[in-house]
XYZ file of C-alpha atoms in Angstrom:
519
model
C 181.872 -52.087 199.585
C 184.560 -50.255 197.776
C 184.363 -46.585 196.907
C 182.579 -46.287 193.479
C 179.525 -48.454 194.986
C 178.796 -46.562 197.925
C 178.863 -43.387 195.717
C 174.797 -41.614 195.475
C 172.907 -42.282 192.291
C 173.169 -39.480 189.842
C 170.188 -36.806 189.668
C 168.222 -37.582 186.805
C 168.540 -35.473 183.636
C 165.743 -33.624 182.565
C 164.020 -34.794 179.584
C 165.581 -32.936 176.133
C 163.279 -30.589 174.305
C 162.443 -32.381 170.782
C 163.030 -30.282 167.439
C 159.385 -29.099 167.205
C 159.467 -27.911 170.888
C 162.511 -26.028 170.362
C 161.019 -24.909 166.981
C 157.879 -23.428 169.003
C 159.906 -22.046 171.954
C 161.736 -19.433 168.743
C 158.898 -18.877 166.801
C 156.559 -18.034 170.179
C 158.459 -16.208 172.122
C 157.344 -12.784 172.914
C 161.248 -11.993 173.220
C 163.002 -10.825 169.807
C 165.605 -13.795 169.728
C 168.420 -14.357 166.649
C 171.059 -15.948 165.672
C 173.732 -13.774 163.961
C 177.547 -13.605 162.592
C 180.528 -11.846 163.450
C 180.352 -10.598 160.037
C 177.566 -8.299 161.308
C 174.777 -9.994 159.397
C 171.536 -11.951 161.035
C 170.937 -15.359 160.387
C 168.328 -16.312 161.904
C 165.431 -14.431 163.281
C 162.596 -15.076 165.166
C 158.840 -13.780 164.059
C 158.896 -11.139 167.174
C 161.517 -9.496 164.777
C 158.443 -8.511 162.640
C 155.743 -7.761 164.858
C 158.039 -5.671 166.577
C 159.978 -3.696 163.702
C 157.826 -4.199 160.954
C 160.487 -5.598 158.792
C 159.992 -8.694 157.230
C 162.404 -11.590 157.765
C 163.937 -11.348 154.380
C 164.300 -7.828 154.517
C 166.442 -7.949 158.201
C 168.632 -10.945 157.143
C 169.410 -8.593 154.100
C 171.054 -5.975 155.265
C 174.115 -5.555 157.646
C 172.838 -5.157 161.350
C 174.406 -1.489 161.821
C 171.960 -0.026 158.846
C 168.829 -0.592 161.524
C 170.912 0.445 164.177
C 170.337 4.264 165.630
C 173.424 6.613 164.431
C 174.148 7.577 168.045
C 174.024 3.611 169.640
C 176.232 1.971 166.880
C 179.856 2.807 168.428
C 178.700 1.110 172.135
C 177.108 -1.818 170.082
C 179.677 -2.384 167.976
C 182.339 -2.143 171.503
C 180.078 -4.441 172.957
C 180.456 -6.991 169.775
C 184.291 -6.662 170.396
C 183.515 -7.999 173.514
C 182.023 -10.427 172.947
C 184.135 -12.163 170.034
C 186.866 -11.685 173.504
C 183.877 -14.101 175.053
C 182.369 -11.687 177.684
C 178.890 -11.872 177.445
C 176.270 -8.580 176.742
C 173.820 -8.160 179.417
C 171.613 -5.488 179.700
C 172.812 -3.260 176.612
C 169.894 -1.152 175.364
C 170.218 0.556 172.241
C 167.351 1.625 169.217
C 166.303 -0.480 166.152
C 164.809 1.172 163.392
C 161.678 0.515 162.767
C 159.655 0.055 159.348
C 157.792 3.088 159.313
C 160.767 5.517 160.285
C 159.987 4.864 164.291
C 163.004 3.538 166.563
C 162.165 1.077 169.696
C 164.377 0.368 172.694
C 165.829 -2.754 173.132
C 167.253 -4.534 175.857
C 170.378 -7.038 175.028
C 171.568 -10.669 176.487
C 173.822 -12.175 174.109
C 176.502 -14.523 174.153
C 178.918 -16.521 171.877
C 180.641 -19.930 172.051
C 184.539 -20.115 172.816
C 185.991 -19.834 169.390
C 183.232 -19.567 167.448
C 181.866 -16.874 165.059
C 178.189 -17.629 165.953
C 175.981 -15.140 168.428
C 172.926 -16.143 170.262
C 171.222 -13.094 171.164
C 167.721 -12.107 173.254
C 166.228 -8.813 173.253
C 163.412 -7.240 174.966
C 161.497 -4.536 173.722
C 161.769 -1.832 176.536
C 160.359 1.361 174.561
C 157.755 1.929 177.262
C 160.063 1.312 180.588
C 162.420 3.856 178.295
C 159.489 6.687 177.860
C 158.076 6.440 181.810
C 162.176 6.765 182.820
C 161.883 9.931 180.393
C 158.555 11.125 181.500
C 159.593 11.164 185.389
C 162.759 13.078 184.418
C 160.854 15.850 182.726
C 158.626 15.706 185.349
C 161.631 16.646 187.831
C 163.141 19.030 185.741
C 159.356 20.716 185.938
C 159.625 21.019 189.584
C 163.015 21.993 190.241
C 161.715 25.085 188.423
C 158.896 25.243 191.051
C 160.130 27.161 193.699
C 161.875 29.952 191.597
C 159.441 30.380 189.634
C 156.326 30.463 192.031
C 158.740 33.240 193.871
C 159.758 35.736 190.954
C 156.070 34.998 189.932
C 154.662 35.807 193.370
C 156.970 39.549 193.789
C 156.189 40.273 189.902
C 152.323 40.105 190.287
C 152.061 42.361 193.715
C 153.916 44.928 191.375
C 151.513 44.210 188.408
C 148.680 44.723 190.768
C 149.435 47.662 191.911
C 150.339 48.988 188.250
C 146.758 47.788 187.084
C 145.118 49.539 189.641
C 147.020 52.450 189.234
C 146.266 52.667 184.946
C 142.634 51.882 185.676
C 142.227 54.623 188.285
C 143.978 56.868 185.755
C 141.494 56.272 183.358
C 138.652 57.558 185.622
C 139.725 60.156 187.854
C 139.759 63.191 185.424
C 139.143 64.351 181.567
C 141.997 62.759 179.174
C 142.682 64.021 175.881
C 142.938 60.725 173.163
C 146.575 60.717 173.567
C 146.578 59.824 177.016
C 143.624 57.503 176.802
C 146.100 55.590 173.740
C 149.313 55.796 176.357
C 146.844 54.230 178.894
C 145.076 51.608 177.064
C 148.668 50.523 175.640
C 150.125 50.518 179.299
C 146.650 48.323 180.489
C 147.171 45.907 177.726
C 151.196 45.831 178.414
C 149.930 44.956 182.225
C 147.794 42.298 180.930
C 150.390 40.840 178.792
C 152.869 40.861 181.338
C 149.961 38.707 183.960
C 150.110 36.349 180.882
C 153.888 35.561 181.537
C 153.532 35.154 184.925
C 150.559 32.597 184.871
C 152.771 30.763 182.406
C 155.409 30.369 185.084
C 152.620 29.744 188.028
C 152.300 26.235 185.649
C 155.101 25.384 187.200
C 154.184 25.792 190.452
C 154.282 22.983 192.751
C 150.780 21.909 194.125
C 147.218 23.036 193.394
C 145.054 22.219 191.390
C 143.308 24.036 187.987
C 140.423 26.380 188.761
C 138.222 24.082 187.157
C 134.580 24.350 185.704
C 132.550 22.034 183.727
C 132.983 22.941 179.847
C 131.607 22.076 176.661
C 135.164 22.241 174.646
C 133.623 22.931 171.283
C 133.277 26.346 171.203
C 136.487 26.699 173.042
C 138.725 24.161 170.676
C 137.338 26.434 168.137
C 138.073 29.477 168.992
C 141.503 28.926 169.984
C 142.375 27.362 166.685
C 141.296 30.269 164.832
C 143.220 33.001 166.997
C 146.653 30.548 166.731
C 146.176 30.748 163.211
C 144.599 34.141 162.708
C 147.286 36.403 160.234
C 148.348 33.236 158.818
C 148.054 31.692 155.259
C 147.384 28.220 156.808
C 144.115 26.250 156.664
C 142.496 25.238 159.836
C 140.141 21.766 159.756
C 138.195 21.368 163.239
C 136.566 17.861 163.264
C 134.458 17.185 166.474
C 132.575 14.575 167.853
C 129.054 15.244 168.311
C 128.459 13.638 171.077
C 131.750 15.354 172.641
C 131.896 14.831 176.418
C 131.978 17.779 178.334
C 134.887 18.030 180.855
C 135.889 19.950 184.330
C 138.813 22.034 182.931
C 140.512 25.664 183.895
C 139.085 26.755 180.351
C 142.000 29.595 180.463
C 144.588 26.798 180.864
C 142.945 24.395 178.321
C 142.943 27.346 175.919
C 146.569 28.325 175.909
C 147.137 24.528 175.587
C 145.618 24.322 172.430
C 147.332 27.745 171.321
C 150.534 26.574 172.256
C 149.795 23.690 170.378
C 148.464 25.116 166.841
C 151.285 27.783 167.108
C 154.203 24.789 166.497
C 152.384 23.269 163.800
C 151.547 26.749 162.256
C 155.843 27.611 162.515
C 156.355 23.941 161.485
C 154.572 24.757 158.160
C 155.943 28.345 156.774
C 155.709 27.218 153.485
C 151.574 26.750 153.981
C 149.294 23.854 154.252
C 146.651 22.793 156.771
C 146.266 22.417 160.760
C 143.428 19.435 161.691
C 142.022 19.527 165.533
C 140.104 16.585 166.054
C 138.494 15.857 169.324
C 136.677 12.469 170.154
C 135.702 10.333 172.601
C 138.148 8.027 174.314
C 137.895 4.977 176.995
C 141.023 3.760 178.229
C 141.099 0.334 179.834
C 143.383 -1.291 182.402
C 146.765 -2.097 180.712
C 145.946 0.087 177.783
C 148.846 1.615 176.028
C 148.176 4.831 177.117
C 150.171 6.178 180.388
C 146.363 6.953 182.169
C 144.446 5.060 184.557
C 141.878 3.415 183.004
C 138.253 5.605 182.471
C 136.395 8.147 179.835
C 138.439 10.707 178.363
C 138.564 13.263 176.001
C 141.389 13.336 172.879
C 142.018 16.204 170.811
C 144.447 15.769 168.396
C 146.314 18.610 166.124
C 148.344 17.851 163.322
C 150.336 19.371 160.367
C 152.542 18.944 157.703
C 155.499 20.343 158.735
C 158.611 18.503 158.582
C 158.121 16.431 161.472
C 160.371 15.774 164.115
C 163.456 13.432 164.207
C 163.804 10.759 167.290
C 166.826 12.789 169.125
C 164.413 16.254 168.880
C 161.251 14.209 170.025
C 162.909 12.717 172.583
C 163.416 16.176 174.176
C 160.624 18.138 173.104
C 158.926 18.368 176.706
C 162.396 20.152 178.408
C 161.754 23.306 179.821
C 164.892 24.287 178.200
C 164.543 23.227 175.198
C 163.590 24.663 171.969
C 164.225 24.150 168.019
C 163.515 27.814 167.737
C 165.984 31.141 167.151
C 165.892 33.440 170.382
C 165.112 36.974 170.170
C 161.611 38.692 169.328
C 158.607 36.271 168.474
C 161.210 33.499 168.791
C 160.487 30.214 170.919
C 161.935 29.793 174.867
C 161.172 26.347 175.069
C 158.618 27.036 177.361
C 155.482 25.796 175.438
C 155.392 21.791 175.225
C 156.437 21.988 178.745
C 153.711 24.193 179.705
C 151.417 22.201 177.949
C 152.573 18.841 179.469
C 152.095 20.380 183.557
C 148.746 21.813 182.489
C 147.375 18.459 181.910
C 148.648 16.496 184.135
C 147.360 18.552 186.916
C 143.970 18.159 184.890
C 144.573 14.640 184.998
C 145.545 14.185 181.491
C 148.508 13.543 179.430
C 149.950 14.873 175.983
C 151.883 13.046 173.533
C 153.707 13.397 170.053
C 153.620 11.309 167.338
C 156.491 12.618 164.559
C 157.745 10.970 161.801
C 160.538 13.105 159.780
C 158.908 13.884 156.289
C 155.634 13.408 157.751
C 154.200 15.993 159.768
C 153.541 15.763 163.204
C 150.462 15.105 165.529
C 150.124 15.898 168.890
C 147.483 14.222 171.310
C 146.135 15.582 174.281
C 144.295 13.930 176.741
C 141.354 15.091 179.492
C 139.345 13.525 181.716
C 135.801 13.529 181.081
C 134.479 14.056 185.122
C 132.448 17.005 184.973
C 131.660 19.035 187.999
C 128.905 21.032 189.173
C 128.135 24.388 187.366
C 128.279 27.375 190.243
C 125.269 29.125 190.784
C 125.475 33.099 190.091
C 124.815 35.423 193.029
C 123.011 38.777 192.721
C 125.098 42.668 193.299
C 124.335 43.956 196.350
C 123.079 47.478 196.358
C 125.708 49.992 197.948
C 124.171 52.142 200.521
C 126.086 55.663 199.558
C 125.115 57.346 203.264
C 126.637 53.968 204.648
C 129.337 52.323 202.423
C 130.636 49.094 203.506
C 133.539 49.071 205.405
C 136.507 46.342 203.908
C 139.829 46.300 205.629
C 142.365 45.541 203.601
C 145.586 44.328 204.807
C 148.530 43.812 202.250
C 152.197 44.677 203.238
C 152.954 46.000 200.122
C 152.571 50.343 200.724
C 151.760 50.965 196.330
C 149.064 47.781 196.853
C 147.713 49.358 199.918
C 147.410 52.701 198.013
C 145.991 51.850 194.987
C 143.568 49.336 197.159
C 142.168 51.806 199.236
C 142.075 54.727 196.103
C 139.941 51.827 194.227
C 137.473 50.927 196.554
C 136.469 54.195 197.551
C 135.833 54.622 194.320
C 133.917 51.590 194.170
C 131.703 53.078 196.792
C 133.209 51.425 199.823
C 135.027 52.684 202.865
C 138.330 51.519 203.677
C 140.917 50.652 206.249
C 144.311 49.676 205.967
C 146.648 46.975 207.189
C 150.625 45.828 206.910
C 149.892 42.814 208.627
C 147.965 40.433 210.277
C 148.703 41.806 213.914
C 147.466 44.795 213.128
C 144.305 43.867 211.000
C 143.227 41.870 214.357
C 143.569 45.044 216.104
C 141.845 47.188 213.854
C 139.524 44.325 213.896
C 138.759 44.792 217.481
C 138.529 48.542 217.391
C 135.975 48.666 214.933
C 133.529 45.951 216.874
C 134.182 47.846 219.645
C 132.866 51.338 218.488
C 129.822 49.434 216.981
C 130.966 49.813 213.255
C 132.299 46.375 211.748
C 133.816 45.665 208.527
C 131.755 44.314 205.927
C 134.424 42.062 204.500
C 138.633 41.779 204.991
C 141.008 41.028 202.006
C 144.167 39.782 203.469
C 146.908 38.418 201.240
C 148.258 35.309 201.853
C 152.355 36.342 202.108
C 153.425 38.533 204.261
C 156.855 39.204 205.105
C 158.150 39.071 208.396
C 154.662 39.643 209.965
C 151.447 37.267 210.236
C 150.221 36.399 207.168
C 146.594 35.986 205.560
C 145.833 32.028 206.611
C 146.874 33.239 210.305
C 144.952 35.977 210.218
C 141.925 34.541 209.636
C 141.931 31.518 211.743
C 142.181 34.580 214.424
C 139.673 36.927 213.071
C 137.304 33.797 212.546
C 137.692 33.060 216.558
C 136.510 36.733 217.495
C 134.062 36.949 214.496
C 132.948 33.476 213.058
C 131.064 35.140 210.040
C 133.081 37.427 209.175
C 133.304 38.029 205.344
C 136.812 36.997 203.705
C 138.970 37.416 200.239
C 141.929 36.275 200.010
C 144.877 37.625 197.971
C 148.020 36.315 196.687
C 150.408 36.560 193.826
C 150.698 33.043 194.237
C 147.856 31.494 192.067
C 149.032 27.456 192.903
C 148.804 28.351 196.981
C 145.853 25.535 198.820
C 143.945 28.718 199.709
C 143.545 30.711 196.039
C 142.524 26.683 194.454
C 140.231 25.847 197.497
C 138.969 29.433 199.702
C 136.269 28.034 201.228
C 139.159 24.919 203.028
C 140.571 27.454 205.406
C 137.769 30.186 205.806
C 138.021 32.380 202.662
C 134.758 33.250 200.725
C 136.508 34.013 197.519
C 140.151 34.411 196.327
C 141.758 36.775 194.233
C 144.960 36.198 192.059
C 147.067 39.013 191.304
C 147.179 41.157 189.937
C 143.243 41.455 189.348
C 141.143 43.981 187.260
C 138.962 46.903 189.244
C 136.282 44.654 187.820
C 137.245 41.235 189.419
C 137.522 42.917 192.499
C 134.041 44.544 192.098
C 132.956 41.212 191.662
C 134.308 39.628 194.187
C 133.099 41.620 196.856
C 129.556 41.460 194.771
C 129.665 37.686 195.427
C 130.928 38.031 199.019
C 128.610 40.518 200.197
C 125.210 39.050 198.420
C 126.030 35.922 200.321
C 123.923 35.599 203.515
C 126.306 35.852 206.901
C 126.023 32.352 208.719
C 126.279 34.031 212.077
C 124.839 37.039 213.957
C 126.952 40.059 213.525
């Protein structure tokens, strides 16, 4: 047998797709597939082309390829059409394509040419979404890189507002005041206030914890906070809401200065006048719904305005912390807000997001989840026994919180003992169960430097004393123990700084509660 016979039978070809088949394979595909010139002109284009863009075939074959083209992709486009006239093929290119109404979406290139030809066979892939979750997950770690500073400048900043609160309030009370003073004082009191603002804005950024939530009819609320945002302004507000508006678990505090935030851009957007519409409605989200939320019943509210809207290179940015379209200085923007906005709901469970055409105002959507929880029930005020006032020890190692602590309760009709840390509030502790005369309650805060803090504290005192009455403290409103008191063995928690009234309640609430164990 010579050598050609005893060579193997050649593989069979696969059959060839007929005209029609390759006719359905273009006009099918989900992919946006066309044929197009060196020239920089389509020639052929695929119905996905359409659905996609919104242009109409005509339209895209038209006009050159660069006009649909973003501004800021055409240079590495046009390199990578250099290339490929050179024959190296495009693979994995992503650039944006205008869209018909104003929009741009991300595509995703393969595209090759033959050797000496003009023609190019190109394959794209719409990748907008892939392109917003990549840009979602880095705002969401530019968000948390803040964490730690600002949960610590927040933290030293609201020991020294509670201590100035204190202070003003005691003022107020402790002798006659002539209406000058009483004006320095309220101003000071509402400075205080305003300052505790600031810092619960940069708490948002705190890592962990979750909103002080409550259920909520968001009515009234949505309401009310569109008419302060606007209040002073010449701009019309429109609030549209559904009836049958689910109520939600929200920090209603939180949710509020979200919808502030909110109203305030679309009131600067407008300076010129016009009208703000908040709608809120009903929303279910299903399993591979466009929305970035797992599928269940929600809650949209939706603000928009007539501003100038936003172009694609300022949307694409409008959720970094550090950035803002705004003028610094007085009543100018930080940046601060749409980022605020965007951790606030996502530790609700929620999402926000911006639709902005330029020309054509801009809406922004914000998204809760509608899983209400159970209402707390309110506790009576205990009656204070003036011949024998409840003894709270107070242990804080900051010497003006410790003052002002001890100046306020006793005024509150309480006696009071002092602490700089845990190892000596166990001590103290100790003493005063061994003379027969325990304390009523302890307020420990959480941070303590160099010295036992709150959490250790308690697990301690709880060992000698299991019902022991507890508050905790902290300037730290994202720490486990001020979101969940009752996990390690606190009653109640306070946030600083705190009113002489939240603290009167507080130890209202603690003390009307009956003690689980023998004293």
């Amino acid at each position: 047998m010579d050598a050609l016979t005893s060579l193997p039978d050649p593989a069979p070809r696969p059959p060839s797709l007929s005209e029609t088949e390759m006719d359905r394979l273009f006009n099918f595909s989900l992919d946006l597939i066309c044929i197009a010139g060196l020239d920089g002109y389509f020639r052929l284009v695929n119905p996905s082309w359409t659905r996609v863009l919104g242009w109409s075939r005509e339209e895209l074959l038209a006009r050159p390829i660069t006009d649909f083209m973003h501004p800021d992709d055409r240079e590495s486009t046009l390199d990578a059409r250099c290339g490929l006239a050179r024959g190296m093929p495009v693979r994995g290119l992503e650039n944006r394509y205008l869209c018909k109404d104003g929009s741009y979406r991300w595509l995703s290139w393969q595209s090759s040419i033959e050797p000496g030809a003009d023609t190019i066979f190109a394959f794209a892939r719409d990748v907008t979404q892939r392109r917003q979750a990549d840009t979602e997950r880095f705002v969401l770690g530019k968000i948390e890189s803040t964490a730690v500073l600002a949960a610590g400048i927040a933290h030293d900043f609201n020991n020294l507002l509670a201590a100035l609160l204190l202070n003003v309030e005691m003022a107020g009370i402790v002798g006659p005041l002539n209406p000058i003073q009483k004006q320095h004082l309220r101003q000071a009191r509402d400075a205080v206030q305003a300052a505790k603002s600031l810092t619960q804005q940069l708490l948002v950024f705190a890592d962990g914890g979750d909103p002080a939530r409550a259920v909520t009819d968001l009515k009234a609320l949505l309401r009310e906070s569109l008419d302060a945002a606007l209040d002073g302004s010449d701009l019309v507000g429109e609030c549209v809401l559904a009836p049958d508006l689910r109520a939600t678990a929200i920090d209603a505090a939180q949710i509020g200065q979200v919808i502030r935030n909110v109203v305030l851009n679309a009131r600067e957007s407008m300076p010129g006048g016009g009208t703000v519409r908040l709608r809120a409605e009903n929303l279910t989200v299903v399993p591979a719904s466009a929305f970035h939320l797992p599928a269940g019943d929600y809650l949209r509210i939706s603000v928009s305005d007539e501003g100038a809207g936003m172009t694609p290179d300022t949307l694409a940015r409008i959720f970094d912390p550090y950035f803002s379209t705004k003028q610094r200085g007085p009543q100018k923007g930080m940046g601060l807000g749409l980022a605020i906005c965007h951790s606030i709901l996502q530790k609700h469970g929620g999402a926000i997001t911006v639709d902005s055409t330029p020309g054509r105002g801009t809406t922004v959507h914000c998204h809760l989840p509608a899983h209400p929880l159970p209402r707390p029930e309110a506790l009576q005020s205990p009656h204070l026994d003036a011949a024998h006032p409840p003894r709270i020890l107070v242990m804080d190692d900051e010497a003006s919180v410790r003052e002002i602590m001890s100046q306020t309760l006793l005024q509150l009709g309480y006696a009071v003992t002092l602490a700089h840390h845990g190892d000596e509030a166990l001590a103290l502790h100790d003493l005063a169960r061994a003379d027969g005369a325990p304390y009523a309650a302890v307020m420990l805060d959480l941070t303590v430097r160099d010295g036992m803090g709150g959490a250790d504290a308690l697990r301690a005192l709880r060992a000698r004393d299991p019902g022991l009455r507890a508050i905790s403290m902290t300037g730290y409103a994202h720490e486990d123990q001020a979101q969940d008191p009752t996990g390690p063995g606190f009653d109640f928690a306070l946030a600083k700084p705190f009113s002489m009234e939240s603290l009167r309640a507080a130890l209202d609430e603690v003390l009307s509660a009956p003690r689980p164990f023998p004293a």
